Structures are given as structure tokens and as C-alpha cells.
mmCIF file of C-alpha atoms in Angstrom:
data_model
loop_
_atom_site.group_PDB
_atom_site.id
_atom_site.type_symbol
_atom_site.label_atom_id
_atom_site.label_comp_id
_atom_site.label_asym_id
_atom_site.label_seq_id
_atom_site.Cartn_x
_atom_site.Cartn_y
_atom_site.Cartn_z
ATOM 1 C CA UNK A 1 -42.279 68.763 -31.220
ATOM 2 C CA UNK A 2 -45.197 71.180 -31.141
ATOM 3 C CA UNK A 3 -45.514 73.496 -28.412
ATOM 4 C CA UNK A 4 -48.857 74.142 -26.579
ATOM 5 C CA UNK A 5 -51.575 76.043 -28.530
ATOM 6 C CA UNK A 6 -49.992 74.513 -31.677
ATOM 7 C CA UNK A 7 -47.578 76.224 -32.250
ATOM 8 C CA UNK A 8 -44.076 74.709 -33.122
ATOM 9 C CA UNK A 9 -41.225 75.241 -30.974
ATOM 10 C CA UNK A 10 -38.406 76.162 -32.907
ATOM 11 C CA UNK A 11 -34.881 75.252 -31.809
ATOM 12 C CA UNK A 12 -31.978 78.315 -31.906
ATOM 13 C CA UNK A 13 -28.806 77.390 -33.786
ATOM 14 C CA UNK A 14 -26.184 76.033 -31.402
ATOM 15 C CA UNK A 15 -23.135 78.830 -31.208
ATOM 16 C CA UNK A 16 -20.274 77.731 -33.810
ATOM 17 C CA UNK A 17 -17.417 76.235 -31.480
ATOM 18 C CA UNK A 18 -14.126 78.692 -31.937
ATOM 19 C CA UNK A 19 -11.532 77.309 -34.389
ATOM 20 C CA UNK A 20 -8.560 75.863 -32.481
ATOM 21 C CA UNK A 21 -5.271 77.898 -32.574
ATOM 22 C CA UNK A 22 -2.929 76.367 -35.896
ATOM 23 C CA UNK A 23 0.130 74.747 -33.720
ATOM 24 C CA UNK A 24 3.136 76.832 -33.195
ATOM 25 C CA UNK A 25 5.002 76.100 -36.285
ATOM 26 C CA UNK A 26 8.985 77.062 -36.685
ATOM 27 C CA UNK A 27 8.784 79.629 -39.311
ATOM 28 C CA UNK A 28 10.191 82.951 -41.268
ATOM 29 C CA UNK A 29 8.080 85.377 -42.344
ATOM 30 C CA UNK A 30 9.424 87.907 -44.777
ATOM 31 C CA UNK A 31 7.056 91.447 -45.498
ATOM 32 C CA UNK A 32 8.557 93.897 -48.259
ATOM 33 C CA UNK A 33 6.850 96.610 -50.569
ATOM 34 C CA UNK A 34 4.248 95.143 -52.883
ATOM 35 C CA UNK A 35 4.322 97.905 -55.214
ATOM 36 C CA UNK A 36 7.977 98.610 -57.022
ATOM 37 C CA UNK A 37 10.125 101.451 -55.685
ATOM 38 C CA UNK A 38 11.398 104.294 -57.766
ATOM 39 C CA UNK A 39 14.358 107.117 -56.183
ATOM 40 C CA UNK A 40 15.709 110.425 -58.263
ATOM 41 C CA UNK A 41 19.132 109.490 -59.247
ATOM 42 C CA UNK A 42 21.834 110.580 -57.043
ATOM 43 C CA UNK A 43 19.528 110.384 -54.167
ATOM 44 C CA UNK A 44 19.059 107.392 -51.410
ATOM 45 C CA UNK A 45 16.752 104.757 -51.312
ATOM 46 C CA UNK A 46 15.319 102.604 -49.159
ATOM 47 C CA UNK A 47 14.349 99.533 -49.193
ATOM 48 C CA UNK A 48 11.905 98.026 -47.006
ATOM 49 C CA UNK A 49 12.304 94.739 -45.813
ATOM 50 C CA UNK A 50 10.606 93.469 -42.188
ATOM 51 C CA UNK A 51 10.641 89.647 -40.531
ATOM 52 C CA UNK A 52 9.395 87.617 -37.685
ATOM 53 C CA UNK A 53 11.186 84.934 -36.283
ATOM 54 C CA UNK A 54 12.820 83.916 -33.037
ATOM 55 C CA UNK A 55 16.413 85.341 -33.326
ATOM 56 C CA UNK A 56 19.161 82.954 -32.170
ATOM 57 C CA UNK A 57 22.672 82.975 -33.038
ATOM 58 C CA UNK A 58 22.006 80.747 -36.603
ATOM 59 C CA UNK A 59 20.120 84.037 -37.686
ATOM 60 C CA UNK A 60 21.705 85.203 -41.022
ATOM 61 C CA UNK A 61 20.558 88.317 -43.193
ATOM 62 C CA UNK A 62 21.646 88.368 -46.711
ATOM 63 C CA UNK A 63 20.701 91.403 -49.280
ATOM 64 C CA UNK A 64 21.390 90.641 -53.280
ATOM 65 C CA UNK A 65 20.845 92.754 -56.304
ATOM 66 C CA UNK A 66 19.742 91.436 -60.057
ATOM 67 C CA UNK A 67 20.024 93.420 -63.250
ATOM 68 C CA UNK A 68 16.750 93.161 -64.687
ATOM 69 C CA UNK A 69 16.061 90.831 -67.288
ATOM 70 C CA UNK A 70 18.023 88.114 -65.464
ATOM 71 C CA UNK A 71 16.889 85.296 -63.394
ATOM 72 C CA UNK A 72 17.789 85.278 -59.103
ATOM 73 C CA UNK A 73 19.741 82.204 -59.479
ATOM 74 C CA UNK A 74 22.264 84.904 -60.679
ATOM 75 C CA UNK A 75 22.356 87.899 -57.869
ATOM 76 C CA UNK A 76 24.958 89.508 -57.353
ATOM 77 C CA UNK A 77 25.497 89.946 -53.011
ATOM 78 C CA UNK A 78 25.514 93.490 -51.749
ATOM 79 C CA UNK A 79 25.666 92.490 -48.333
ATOM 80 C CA UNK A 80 25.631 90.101 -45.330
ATOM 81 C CA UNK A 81 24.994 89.867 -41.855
ATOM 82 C CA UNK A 82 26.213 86.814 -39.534
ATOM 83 C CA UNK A 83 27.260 86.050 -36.098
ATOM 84 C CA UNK A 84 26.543 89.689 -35.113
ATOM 85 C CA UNK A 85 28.452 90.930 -37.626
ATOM 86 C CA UNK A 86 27.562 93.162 -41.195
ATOM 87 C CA UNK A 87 29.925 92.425 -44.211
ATOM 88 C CA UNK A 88 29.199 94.706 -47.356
ATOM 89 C CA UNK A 89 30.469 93.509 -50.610
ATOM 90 C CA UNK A 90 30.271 93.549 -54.495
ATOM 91 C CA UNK A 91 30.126 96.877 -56.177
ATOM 92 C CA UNK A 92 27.453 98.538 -54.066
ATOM 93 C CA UNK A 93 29.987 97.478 -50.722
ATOM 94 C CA UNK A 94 30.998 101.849 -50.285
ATOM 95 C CA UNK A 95 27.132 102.723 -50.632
ATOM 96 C CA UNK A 96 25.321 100.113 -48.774
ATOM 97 C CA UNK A 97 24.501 99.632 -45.345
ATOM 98 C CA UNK A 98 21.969 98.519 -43.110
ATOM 99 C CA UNK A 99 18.803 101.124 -41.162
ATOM 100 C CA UNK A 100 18.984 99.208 -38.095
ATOM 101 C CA UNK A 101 22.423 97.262 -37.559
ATOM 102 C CA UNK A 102 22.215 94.994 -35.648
ATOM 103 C CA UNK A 103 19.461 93.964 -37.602
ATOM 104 C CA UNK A 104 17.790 91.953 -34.883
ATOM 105 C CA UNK A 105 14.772 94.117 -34.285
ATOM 106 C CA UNK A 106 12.361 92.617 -37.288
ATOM 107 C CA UNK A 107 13.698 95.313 -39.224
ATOM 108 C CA UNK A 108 16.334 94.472 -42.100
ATOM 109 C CA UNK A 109 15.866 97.540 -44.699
ATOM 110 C CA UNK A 110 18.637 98.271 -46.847
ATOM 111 C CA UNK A 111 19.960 101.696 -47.303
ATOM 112 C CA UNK A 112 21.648 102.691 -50.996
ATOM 113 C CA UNK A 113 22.990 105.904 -50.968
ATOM 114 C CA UNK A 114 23.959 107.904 -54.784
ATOM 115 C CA UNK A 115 21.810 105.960 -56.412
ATOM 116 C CA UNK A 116 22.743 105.407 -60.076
ATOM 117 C CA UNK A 117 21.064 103.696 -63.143
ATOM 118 C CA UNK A 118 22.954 100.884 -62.847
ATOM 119 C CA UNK A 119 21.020 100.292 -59.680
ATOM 120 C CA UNK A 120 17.880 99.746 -61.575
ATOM 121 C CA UNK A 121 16.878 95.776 -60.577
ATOM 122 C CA UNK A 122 15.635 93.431 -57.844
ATOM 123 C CA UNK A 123 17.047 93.377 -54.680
ATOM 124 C CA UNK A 124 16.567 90.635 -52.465
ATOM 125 C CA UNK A 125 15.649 90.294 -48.792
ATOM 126 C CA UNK A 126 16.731 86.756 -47.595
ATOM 127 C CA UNK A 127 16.600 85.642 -43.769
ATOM 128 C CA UNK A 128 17.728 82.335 -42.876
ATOM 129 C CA UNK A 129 16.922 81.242 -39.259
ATOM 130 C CA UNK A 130 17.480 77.623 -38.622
ATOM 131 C CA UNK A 131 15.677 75.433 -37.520
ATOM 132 C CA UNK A 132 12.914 77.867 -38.513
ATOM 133 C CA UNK A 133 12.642 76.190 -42.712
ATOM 134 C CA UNK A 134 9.061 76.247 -42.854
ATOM 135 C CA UNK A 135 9.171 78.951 -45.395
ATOM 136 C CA UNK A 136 11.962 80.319 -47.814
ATOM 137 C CA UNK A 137 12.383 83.381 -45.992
ATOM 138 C CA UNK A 138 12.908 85.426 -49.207
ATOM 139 C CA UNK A 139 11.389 89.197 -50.398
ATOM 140 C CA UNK A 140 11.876 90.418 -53.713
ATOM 141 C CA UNK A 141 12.174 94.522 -54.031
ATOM 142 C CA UNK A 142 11.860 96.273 -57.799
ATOM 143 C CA UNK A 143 13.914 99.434 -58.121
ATOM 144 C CA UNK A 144 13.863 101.787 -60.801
ATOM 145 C CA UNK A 145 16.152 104.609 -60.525
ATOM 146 C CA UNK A 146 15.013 107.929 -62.304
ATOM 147 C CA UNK A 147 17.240 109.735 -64.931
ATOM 148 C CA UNK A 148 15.778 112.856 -66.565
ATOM 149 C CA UNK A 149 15.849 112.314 -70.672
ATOM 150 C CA UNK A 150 19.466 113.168 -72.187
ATOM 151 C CA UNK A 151 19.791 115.901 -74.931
ATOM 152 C CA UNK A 152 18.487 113.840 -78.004
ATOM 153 C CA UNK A 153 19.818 113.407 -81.555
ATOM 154 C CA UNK A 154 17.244 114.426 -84.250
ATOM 155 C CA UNK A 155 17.682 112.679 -88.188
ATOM 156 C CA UNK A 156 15.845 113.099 -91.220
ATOM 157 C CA UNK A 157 15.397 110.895 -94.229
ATOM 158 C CA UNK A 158 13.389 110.453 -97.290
ATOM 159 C CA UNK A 159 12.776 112.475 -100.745
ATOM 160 C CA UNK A 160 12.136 116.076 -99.487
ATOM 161 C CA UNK A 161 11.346 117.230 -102.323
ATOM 162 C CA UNK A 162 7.916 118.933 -103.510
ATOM 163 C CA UNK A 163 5.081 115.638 -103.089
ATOM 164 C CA UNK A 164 7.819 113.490 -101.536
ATOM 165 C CA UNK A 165 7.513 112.194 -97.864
ATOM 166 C CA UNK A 166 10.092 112.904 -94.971
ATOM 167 C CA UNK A 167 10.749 110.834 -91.952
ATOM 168 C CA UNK A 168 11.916 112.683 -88.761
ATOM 169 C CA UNK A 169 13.274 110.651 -85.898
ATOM 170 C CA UNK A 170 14.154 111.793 -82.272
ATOM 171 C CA UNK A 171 16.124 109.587 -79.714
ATOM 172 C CA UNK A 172 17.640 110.201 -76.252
ATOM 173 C CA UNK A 173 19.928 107.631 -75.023
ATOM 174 C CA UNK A 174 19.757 107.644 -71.424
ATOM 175 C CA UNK A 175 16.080 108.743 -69.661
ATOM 176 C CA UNK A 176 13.896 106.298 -66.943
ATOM 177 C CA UNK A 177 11.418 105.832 -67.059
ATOM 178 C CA UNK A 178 11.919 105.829 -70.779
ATOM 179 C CA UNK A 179 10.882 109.421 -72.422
ATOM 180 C CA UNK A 180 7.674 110.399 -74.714
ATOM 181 C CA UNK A 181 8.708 112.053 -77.485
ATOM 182 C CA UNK A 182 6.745 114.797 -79.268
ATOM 183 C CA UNK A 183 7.500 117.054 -82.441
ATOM 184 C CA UNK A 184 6.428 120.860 -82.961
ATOM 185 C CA UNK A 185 7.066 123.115 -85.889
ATOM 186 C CA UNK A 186 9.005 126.583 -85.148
ATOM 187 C CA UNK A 187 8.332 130.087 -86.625
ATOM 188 C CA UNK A 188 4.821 131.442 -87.698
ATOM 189 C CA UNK A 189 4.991 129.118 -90.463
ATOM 190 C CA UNK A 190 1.457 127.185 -90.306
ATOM 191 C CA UNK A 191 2.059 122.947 -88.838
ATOM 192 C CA UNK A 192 1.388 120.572 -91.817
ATOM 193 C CA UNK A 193 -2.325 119.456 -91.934
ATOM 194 C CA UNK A 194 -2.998 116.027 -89.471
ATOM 195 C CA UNK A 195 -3.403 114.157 -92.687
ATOM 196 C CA UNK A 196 -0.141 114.478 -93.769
ATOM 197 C CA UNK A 197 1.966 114.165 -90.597
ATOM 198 C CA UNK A 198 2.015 111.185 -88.325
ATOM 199 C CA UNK A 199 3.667 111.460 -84.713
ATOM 200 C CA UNK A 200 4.912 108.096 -82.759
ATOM 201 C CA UNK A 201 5.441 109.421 -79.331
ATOM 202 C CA UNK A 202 7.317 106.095 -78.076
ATOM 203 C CA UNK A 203 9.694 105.963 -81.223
ATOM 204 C CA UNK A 204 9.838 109.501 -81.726
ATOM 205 C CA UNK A 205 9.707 109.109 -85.592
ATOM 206 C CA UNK A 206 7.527 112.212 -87.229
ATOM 207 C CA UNK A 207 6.569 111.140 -90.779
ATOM 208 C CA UNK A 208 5.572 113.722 -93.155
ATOM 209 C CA UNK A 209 3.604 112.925 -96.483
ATOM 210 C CA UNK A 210 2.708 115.139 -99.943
ATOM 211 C CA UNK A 211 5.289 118.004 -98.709
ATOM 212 C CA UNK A 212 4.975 120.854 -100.256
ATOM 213 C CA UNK A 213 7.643 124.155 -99.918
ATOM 214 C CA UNK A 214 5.233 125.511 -97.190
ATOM 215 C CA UNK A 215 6.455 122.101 -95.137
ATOM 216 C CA UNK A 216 10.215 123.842 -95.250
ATOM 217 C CA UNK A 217 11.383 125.154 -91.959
ATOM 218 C CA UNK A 218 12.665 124.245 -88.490
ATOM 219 C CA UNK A 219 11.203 121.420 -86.561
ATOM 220 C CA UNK A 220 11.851 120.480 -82.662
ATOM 221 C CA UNK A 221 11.707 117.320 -80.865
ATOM 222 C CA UNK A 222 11.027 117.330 -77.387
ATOM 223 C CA UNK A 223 11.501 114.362 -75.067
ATOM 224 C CA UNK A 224 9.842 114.285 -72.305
ATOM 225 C CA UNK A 225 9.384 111.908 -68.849
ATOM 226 C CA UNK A 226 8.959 112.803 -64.717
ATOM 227 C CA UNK A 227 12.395 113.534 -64.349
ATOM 228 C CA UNK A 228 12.089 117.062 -66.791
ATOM 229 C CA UNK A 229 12.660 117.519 -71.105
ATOM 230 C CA UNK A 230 15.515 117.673 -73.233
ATOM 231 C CA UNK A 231 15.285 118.512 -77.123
ATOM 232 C CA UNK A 232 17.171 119.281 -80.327
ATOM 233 C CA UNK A 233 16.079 120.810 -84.158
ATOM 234 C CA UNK A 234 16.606 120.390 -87.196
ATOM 235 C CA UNK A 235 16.406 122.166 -90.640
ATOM 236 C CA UNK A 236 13.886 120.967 -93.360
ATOM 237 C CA UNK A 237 14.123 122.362 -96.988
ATOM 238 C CA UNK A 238 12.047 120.798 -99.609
ATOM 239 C CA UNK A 239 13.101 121.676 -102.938
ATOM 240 C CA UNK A 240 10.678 121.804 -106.307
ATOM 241 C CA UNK A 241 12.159 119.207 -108.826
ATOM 242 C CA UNK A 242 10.053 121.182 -112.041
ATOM 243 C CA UNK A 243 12.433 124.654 -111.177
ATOM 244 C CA UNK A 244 14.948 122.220 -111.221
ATOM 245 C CA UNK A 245 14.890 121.081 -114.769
ATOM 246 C CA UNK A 246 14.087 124.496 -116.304
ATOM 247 C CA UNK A 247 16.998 125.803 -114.439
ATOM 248 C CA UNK A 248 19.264 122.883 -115.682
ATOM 249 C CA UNK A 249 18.181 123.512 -119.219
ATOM 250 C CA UNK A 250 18.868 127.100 -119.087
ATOM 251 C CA UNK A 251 22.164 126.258 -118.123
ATOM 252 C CA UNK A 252 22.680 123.693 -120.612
ATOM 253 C CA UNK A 253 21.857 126.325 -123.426
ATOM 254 C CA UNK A 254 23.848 128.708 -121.992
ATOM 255 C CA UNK A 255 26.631 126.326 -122.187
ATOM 256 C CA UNK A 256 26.183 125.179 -125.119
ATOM 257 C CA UNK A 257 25.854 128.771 -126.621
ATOM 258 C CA UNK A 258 29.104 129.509 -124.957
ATOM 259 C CA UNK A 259 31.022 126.608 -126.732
ATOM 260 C CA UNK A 260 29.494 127.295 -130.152
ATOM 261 C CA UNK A 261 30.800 130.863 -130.208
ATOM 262 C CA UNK A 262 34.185 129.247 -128.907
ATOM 263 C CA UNK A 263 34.226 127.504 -131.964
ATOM 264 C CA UNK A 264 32.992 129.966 -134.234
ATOM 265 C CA UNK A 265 36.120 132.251 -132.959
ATOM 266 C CA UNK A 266 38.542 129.664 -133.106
ATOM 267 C CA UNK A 267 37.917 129.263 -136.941
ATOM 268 C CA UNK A 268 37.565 132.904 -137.990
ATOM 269 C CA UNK A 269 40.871 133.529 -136.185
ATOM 270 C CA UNK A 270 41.968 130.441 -138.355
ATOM 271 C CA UNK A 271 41.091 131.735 -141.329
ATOM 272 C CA UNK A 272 42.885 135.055 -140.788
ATOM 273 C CA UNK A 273 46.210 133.738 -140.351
ATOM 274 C CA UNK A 274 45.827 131.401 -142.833
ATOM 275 C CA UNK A 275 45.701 134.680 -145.621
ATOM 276 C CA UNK A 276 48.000 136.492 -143.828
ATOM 277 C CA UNK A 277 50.841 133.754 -144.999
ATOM 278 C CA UNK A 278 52.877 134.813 -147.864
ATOM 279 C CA UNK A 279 52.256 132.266 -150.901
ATOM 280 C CA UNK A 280 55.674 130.254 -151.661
ATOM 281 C CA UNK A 281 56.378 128.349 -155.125
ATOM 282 C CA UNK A 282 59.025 126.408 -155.822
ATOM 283 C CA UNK A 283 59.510 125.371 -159.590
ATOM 284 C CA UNK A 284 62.213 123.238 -160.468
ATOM 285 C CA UNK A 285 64.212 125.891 -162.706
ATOM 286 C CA UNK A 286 63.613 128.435 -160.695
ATOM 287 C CA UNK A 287 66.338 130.232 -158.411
ATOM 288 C CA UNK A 288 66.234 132.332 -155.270
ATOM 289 C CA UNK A 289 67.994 135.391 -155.058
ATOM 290 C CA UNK A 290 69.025 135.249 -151.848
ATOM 291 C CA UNK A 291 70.315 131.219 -151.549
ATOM 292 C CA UNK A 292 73.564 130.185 -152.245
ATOM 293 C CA UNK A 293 74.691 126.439 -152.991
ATOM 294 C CA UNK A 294 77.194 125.424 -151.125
ATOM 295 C CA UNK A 295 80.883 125.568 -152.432
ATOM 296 C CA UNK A 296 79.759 128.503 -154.835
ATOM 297 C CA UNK A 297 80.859 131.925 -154.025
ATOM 298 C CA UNK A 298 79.576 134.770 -155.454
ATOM 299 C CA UNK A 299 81.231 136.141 -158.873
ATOM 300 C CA UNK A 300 80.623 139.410 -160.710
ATOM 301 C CA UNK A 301 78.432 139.111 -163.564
ATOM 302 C CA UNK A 302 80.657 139.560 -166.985
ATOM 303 C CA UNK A 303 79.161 140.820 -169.899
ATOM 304 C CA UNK A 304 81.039 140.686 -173.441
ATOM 305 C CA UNK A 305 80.951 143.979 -175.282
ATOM 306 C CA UNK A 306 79.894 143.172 -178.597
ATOM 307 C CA UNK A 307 81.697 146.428 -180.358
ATOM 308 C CA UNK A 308 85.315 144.979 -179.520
ATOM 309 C CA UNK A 309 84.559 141.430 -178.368
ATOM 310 C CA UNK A 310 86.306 142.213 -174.496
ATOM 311 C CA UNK A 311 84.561 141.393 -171.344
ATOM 312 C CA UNK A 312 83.999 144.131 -169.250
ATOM 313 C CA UNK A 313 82.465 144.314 -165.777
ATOM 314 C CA UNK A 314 79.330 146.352 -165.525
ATOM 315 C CA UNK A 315 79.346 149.853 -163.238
ATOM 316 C CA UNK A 316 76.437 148.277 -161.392
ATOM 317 C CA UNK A 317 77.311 146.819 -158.007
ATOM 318 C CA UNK A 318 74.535 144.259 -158.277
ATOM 319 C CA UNK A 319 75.494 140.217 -158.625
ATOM 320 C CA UNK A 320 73.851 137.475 -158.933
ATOM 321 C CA UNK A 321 74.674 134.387 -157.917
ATOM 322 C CA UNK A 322 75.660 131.430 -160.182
ATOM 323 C CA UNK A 323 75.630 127.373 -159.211
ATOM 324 C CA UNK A 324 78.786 126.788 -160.732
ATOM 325 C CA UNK A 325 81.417 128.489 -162.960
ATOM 326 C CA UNK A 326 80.858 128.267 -166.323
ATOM 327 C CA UNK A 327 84.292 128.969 -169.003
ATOM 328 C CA UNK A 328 84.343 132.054 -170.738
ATOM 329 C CA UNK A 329 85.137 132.026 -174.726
ATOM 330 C CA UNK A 330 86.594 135.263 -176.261
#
């Protein structure tokens, strides 16, 4: 409608009428951490875990743990709290316990003393209230416990030799969050150009290309994560293959040298006993002086004297030695 003087008459919005109150429902409302939780191992942790409900004498309280990777239809219980009373089981029975016990306050957090890395999972905050179902009553905690980086084992590999490539590799077995790894040469020996050394900080594999004997020396891994370092060396020699070979065929001359004058000495010594033996004939008339056949004995030669036709032994005291006796005419 328009107003007097013409001008319209405009209307103010009506105030919105406040939203009505949602009914009372029967429900359990569960509040943990959003972010995960980390603790020093060795140390206690605590885990958060607050709830509203009415408390009656059906409310139950139940904290579980899972390793991580696995699903929560498989948590292990850590502990339980019913009918006004707090039951601690499983492994983690001697280290866990309740902040507030009773736990009837709207406070249910879960106290884990000497933490270890086995305690690295998901612990869960369940509250069970009937009749109060209207939600699942559940919270679900991450844990990481942190380990400083164990002492780790350094390995080479590959043809270290003179325009060969090397792979170095660094590991540490235990360390959480899990370590960063970095390499760094020793000594005032000058690092290998960045073209011809690659560094994987998550593997902690150093891989060294076109080495040359100026890439020789000692080389340190050190790992690395909040907790503090740990680190180990090794040795690298790269050899020249081309010394190599002369080296070898020096050797082989020499060698062979060495087993030519062997034989050379072996044959001159040869020939010189050889002429040293006495030269031995045999003819088949001829006798030896000294050999004797056997059944002969030795007889004094007998010569006849041709003036009066007697035999007569000669004044010489030599004989010589006959095969068989032959009969003597006079």
C-alpha cells in the first residue's frame, strides 16, 4: 500500500522464530585426540579419552589395542571396567591403568607406563551405556612410540675399480619415526662431484659413478630422526685395472725367465755328468781282469822253457785268470 505523500510503506522482516530444542535422545558421546599421539620410549603416555552419558550401573568401559596394519575386528583388550570394578588384562595388564578410576566422571583416559615399540597402534576407547545405543560409543587413538635410530650396518657393492660405479647402502633396524639417512666423505680428500654421486635419503643407498682413485677413502653414513643419530663407515679403495695388467705381465716374464734358466741349468748339469762317466765296451772275446767265472779258481800262469822243454813257473807274482783248465803237453 502506498503511504501518504507517495511514498511506499515498506514492511520490516518478521523476526525468524527460534529453532525448537532436538528431543532428548538416549545417547553416548565419545571425544578423543584428533591428531595421533607420539611418547619417547620408556616414558608414559596418555591417552585421552572423555564421554557424556547418564551413568547407571549397565555403564561398561572397555580399552583395546591394534598393531597397526590390522583391522579392529582384531584388538587385543588391555582393559575393562564393569560393575564398579577395573580388570586389566592381555600383555599391557602390569602397565595399564586408568587416570580417574572409578571412571565415572566423563573422564576414561588410559595411562601406559614404559612405553615400548611394540606399543605402536590404535587403542580404542569404547563406552557402552545401555539403553543409551543411539551411537557406537567408540574413539579410536593412534600411538607411535619414539625409538632413536639403532647403530646402522653400512655395505658396498659394484666394480670399484677406476670408471666403474659403487653402490653404498646404510640401514638401521630399529628407529620411529623411521630415520633419514645421509652420506659424507671423511678426511681432506675433496667429495665426488654431484654428477657422479646420487644420495637416497629414505633408502640410504649412495651410488657413485665414473670413480676414479681420488673417489678412494672413508665414507660415513649417518641416520638420523627426532629421537638423535647413529652411524657407521666404511673403507672404499678403487683400484686401476691398466697397472694391473702391466704388473701381471711383469710377473709373467719374470716367471717365465725364472723357469727358462731352470731349464737351461738342469741340462748343462746333465751334460756334465754325462762326460764324467767312464766309457765301458764289452766285445765278445774280450776278458776282464778282475772277473772270475764261477767254478774257476785262479792258477799260476806256466810257461814252457823252450831250451829244455820243462815248465817252469815265472818269478813274477802276477796271474791271470783262465775260464777253464786247459791240459798241458810236454
Amino acid at each position: 500500500a502506498l503511504a501518504e505523500g507517495g511514498h511506499s510503506e515498506s514492511s520490516e522482516p518478521s523476526p525468524r522464530r527460534p529453532l525448537a530444542p532436538p528431543a532428548p535422545g538416549l545417547a553416548v558421546e565419545v571425544k578423543v585426540p584428533s591428531e595421533p599421539l607420539s611418547a619417547p620410549v620408556g616414558k608414559t603416555a596418555e591417552l585421552t579419552c572423555s564421554y557424556s552419558t547418564s551413568v547407571g550401573d549397565n555403564f561398561a568401559l572397555e580399552w583395546s589395542f591394534v598393531q597397526p596394519g590390522k583391522p579392529v575386528s582384531v584388538s587385543q583388550p588391555i582393559l575393562y571396567f564393569t560393575n564398579g570394578q577395573l580388570y586389566p588384562t592381555g600383555s599391557k595388564a602390569e602397565r595399564a591403568s586408568l587416570l580417574q578410576n572409578p571412571p565415572t566422571g566423563g573422564v576414561a583416559t588410559l595411562k601406559l607406563t614404559d612405553v615400548r615399540p611394540s606399543d605402536t597402534g590404535t587403542y580404542l576407547c569404547q563406552i557402552n551405556n545401555p539403553p543409551d545405543f543411539y551411537t557406537n560409543g567408540l574413539g579410536l587413538i593412534n600411538l607411535t612410540v619414539l625409538v632413536p635410530p639403532s647403530r646402522p650396518a653400512c655395505s658396498q657393492s659394484g666394480q670399484t675399480f677406476v670408471g666403474g660405479s659403487a653402490a653404498l647402502r646404510c640401514s638401521s633396524s630399529m628407529g620411529a619415526p623411521k630415520p633419514v639417512y645421509n652420506w659424507i666423505r671423511l678426511g681432506a680428500s675433496p667429495t665426488p662431484s654431484p654428477g657422479s654421486m646420487v644420495q637416497d635419503e629414505v633408502s640410504g643407498q649412495l651410488i657413485l659413478t665414473n670413480l676414479s682413485l681420488a673417489s678412494s677413502g672413508t665414507y660415513r653414513c649417518v641416520a638420523t630422526n627426532q629421537m638423535g643419530s647413529a652411524s657407521c663407515e666404511l673403507t672404499l679403495s678403487v683400484t686401476d685395472p691398466s697397472k694391473g695388467r702391466v704388473a701381471g705381465t711383469v710377473i709373467g716374464v719374470l716367471l717365465g725367465l725364472l723357469f727358462l734358466s731352470v731349464a737351461v741349468f738342469c741340462l748343462i748339469r746333465f751334460q756334465k755328468e754325462r762326460r764324467k762317466r767312464p766309457k765301458e765296451t764289452f766285445g765278445g772275446s774280450d776278458l776282464q781282469e778282475d772277473a772270475m767265472a764261477p767254478g774257476v779258481s785262479e792258477q799260476p800262469l806256466e810257461r814252457e822253457d823252450s831250451s829244455n822243454g820243462l815248465l817252469e813257473r815265472p818269478s813274477s807274482a802276477s796271474t791271470v785268470t783262465t775260464k777253464s783248465k786247459l791240459p798241458m803237453v810236454v
